[in-house]
Coordinates of C-alpha atoms and ligand atoms in Angstrom, one line a residue:
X1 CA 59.2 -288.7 11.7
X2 CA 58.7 -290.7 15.0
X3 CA 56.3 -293.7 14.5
X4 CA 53.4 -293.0 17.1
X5 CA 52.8 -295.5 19.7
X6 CA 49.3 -296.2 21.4
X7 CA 49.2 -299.3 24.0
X8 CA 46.5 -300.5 26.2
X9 CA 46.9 -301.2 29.7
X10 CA 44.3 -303.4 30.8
X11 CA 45.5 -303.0 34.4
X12 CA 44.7 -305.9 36.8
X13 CA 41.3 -306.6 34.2
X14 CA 39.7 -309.3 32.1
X15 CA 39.0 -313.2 31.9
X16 CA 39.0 -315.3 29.7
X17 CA 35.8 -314.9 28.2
X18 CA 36.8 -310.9 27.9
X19 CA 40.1 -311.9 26.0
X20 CA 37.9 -313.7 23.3
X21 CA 35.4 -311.0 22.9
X22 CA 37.8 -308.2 22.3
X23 CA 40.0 -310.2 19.7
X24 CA 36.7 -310.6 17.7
X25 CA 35.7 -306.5 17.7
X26 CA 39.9 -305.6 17.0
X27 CA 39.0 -307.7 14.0
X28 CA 36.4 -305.8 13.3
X29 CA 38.0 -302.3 13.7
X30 CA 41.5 -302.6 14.8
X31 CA 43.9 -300.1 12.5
X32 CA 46.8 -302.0 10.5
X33 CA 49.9 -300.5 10.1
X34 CA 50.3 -297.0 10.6
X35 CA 50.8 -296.9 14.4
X36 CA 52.7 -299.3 16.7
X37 CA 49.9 -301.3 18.7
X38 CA 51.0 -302.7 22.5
X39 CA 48.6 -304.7 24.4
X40 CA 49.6 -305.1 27.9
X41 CA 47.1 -307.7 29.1
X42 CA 47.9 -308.8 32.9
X43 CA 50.4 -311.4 32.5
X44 CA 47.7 -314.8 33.0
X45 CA 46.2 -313.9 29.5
X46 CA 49.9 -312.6 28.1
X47 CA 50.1 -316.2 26.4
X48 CA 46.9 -317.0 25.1
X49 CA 46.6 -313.2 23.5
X50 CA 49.6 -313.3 21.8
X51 CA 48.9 -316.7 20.2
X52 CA 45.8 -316.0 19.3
X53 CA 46.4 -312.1 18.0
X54 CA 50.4 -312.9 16.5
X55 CA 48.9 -312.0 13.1
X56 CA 46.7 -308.6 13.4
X57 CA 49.6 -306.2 13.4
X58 CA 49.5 -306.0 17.4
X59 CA 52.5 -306.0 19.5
X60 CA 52.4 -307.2 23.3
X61 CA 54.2 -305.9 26.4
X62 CA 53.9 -306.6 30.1
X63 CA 52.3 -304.1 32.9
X64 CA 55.4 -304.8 35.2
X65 CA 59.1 -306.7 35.7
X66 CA 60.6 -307.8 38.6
X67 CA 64.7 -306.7 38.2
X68 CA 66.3 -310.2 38.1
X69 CA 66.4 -312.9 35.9
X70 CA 65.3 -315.4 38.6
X71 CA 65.8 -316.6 42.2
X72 CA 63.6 -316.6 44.9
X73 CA 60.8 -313.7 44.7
X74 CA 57.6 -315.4 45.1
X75 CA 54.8 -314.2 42.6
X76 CA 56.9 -311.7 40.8
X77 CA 57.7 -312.4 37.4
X78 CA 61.3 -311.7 35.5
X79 CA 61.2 -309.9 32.1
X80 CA 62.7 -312.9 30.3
X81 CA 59.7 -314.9 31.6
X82 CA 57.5 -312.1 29.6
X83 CA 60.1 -311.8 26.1
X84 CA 59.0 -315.9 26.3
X85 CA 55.2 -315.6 26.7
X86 CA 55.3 -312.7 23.8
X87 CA 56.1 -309.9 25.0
X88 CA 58.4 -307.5 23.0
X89 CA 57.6 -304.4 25.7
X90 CA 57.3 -303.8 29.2
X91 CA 55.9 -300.7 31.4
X92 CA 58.0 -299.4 34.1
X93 CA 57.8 -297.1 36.9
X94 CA 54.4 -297.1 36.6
X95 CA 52.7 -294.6 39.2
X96 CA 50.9 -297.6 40.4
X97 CA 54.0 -299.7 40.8
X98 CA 55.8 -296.5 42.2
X99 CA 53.0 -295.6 44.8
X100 CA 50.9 -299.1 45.9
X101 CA 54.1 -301.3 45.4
X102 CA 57.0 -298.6 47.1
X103 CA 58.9 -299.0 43.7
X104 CA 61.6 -295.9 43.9
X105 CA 63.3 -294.1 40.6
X106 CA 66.6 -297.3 42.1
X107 CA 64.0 -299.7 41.6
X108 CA 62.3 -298.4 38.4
X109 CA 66.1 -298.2 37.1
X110 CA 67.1 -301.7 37.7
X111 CA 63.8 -303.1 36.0
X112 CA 64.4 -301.0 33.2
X113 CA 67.9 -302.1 32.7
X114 CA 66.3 -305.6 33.1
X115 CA 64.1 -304.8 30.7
X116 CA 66.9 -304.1 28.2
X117 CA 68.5 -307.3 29.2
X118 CA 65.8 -309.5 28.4
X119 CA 65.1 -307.8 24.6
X120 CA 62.2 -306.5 25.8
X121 CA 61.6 -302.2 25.1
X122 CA 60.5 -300.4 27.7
X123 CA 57.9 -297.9 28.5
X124 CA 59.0 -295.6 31.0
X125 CA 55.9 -293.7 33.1
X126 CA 56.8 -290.6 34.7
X127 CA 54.7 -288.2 36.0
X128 CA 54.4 -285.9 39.1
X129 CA 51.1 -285.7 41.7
X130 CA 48.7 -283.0 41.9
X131 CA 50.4 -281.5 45.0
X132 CA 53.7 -281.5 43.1
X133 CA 52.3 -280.2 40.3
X134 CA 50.3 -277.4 42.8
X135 CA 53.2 -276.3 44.5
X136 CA 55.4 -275.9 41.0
X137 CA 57.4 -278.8 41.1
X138 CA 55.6 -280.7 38.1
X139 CA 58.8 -280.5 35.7
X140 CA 61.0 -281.2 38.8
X141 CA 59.6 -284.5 39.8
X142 CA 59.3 -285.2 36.3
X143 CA 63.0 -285.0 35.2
X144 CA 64.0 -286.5 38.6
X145 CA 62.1 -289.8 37.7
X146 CA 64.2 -289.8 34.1
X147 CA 67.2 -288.5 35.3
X148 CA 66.9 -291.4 37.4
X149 CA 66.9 -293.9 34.6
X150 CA 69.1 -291.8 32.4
X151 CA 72.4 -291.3 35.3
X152 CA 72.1 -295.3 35.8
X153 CA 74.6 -297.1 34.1
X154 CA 73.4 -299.6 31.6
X155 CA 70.6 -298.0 31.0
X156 CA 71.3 -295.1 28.9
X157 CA 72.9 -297.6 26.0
X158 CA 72.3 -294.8 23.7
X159 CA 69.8 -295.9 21.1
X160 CA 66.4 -294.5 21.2
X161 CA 64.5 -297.8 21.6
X162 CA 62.3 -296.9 24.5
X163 CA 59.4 -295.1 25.0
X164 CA 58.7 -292.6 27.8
X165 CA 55.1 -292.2 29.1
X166 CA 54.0 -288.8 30.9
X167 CA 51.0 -289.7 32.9
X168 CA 49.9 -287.4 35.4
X169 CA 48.9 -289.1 38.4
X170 CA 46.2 -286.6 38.8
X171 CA 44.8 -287.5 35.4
X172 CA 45.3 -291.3 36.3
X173 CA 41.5 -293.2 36.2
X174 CA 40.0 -289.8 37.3
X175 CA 38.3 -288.7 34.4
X176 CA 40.6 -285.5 34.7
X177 CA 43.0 -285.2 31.1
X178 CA 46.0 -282.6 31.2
X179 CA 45.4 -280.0 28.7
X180 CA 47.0 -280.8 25.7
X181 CA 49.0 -277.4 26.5
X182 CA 49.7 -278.8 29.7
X183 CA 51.3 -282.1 28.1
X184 CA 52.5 -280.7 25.4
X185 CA 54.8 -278.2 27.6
X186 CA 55.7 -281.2 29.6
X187 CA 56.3 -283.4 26.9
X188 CA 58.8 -280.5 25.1
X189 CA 60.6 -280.4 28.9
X190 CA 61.2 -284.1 28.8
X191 CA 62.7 -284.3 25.1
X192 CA 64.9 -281.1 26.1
X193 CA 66.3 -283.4 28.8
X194 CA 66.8 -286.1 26.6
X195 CA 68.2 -283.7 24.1
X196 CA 71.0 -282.8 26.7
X197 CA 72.0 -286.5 25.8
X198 CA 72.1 -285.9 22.0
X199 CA 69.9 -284.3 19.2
X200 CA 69.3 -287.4 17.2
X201 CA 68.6 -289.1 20.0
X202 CA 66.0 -286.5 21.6
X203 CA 64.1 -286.5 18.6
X204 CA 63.8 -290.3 17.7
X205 CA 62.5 -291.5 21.4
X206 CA 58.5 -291.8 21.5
X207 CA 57.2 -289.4 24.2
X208 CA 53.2 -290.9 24.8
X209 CA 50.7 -289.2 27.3
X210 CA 48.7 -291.2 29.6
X211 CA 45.7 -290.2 32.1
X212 CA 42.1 -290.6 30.7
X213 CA 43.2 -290.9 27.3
X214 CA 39.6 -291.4 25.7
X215 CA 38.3 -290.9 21.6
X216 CA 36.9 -287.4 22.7
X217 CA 40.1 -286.1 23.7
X218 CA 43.0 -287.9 22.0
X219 CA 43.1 -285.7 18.7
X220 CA 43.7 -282.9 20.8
X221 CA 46.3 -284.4 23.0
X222 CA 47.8 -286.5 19.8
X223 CA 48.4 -283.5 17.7
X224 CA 50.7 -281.7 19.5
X225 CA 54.1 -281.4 18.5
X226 CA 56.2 -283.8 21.1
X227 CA 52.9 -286.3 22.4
X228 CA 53.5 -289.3 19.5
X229 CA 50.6 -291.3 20.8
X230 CA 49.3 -292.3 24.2
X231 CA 49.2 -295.2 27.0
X232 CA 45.4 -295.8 27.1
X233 CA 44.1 -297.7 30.9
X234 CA 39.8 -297.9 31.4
X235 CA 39.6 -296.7 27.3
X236 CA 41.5 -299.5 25.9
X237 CA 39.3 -302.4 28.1
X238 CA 36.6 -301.6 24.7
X239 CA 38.2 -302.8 21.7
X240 CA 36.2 -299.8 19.4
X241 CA 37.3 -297.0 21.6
X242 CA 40.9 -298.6 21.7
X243 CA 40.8 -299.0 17.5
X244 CA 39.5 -295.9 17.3
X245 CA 42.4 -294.2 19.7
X246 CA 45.2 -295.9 17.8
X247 CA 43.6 -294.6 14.3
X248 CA 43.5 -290.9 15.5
X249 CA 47.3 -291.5 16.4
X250 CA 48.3 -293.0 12.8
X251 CA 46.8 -289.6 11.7
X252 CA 50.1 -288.1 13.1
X253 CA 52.0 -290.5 9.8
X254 CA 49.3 -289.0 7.4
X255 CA 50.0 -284.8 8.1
Ligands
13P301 P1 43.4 -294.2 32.5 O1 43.5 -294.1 31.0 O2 42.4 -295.1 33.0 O3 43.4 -292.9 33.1 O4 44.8 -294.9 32.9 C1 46.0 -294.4 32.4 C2 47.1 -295.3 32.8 O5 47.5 -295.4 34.0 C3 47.7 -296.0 31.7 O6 48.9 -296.6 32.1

């Protein structure tokens, strides 16, 4: 059984002040546990969350990598800089990264390799646009951006320690969810492909659906067969909704 994953992109939001408040309702309600918990907070509060959350069963990750370990690429920031503020994960290929930052399926590849490097798992986004996905080229795109990953050497290191995220772009902030048929055929797609690497392997990597994830609509998206839990943007920025998101995933452990 594949532990389910939920994490929380916070996107470029919060202060200070917001940081404080949310660590007091996840004591309140924040599940223990049954699900893997990722909080990727923008990098500025990376440190002071992970100090002040390292004991409420909450693992951290970073929204974004630059590919190299260091040199000179002003404001980026390299994934061992992140594994040393407390991060144990790191997103890549987000469709944010991919579209407003010109990151290409090379690009994504090297940072995910990086990732690796630096201990840190990553979370793989994929996920095609709505005129892809209108003119029948959903699945295409989709196993292009993996493929891309996959075929580069050093990344494929054939243990099942990363976690792939379908998100949609179309389903991206918009209020607009796939159906959970929808993801769920994607989602059995995407672990074919990885099942063209190996069985085991197929069946042990964490496929999590992202796009206006909220508490209304993650049973039905988290039940289905191949979605083991979800990336979770405007939902997760309330600590309640977030809690209560994570606890409909650790339902998957109980059935
Ligand atoms: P929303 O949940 O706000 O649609 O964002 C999804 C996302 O991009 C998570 O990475």
């Amino acid at each position: 059984m594949r532990r389910p994953f939920v994490a929380a992109n916070w996107k470029m939001h919060g202060t200070a002040s917001f940081v404080e408040a949310y660590l007091e309702d996840w004591r309140k309600t924040g599940p223990r546990g049954v699900v893997d918990v990722v909080i990727c907070p923008p990098l500025a509060y990376l440190d002071r969350v992970a100090a002040a959350w390292g004991d409420h069963g909450v693992q951290f990750g970073v929204q974004a990598v630059h590919a190299e370990p260091s040199g000179a690429y002003t404001g980026e920031h390299a994934a061992e800089m992140a594994r040393d503020l407390g991060a144990t994960y790191a997103i890549v290929g987000h469709s944010e990264r991919r579209q407003l930052f010109a990151e290409s399926d090379a690009v994504v590849a090297a940072k995910f390799v990086a990732a690796r490097r630096a201990g840190l798992m990553p979370v793989l986004c994929v996920g095609e646009t709505l005129a892809e996905r209108r003119a029948g080229g959903a699945e295409a795109k989709v196993l292009a951006q993996l493929d891309g990953v996959l075929g580069r050497p050093g990344a494929k290191a054939l243990d099942a320690d990363f976690v792939v995220a379908y998100e949609p772009v179309w389903a991206i902030g918009t209020g607009e969810t796939a159906t959970p048929t929808q993801a769920q055929r994607m989602h059995g797609t995407i672990r074919a492909r990885l099942g063209e690497v190996g069985d085991a392997f197929a069946q042990s990597v964490r496929i999590v659906y992202g796009g206006s994830v909220n508490v209304d609509n993650a049973e039905a998206l988290f039940t289905q067969t191949d979605i083991d839990g979800g990336l979770v943007g405007g939902a997760s920025l309330d600590a309640a909704a977030f809690a209560a998101i994570c606890r409909v995933a650790g339902r998957r452990t109980d059935s």
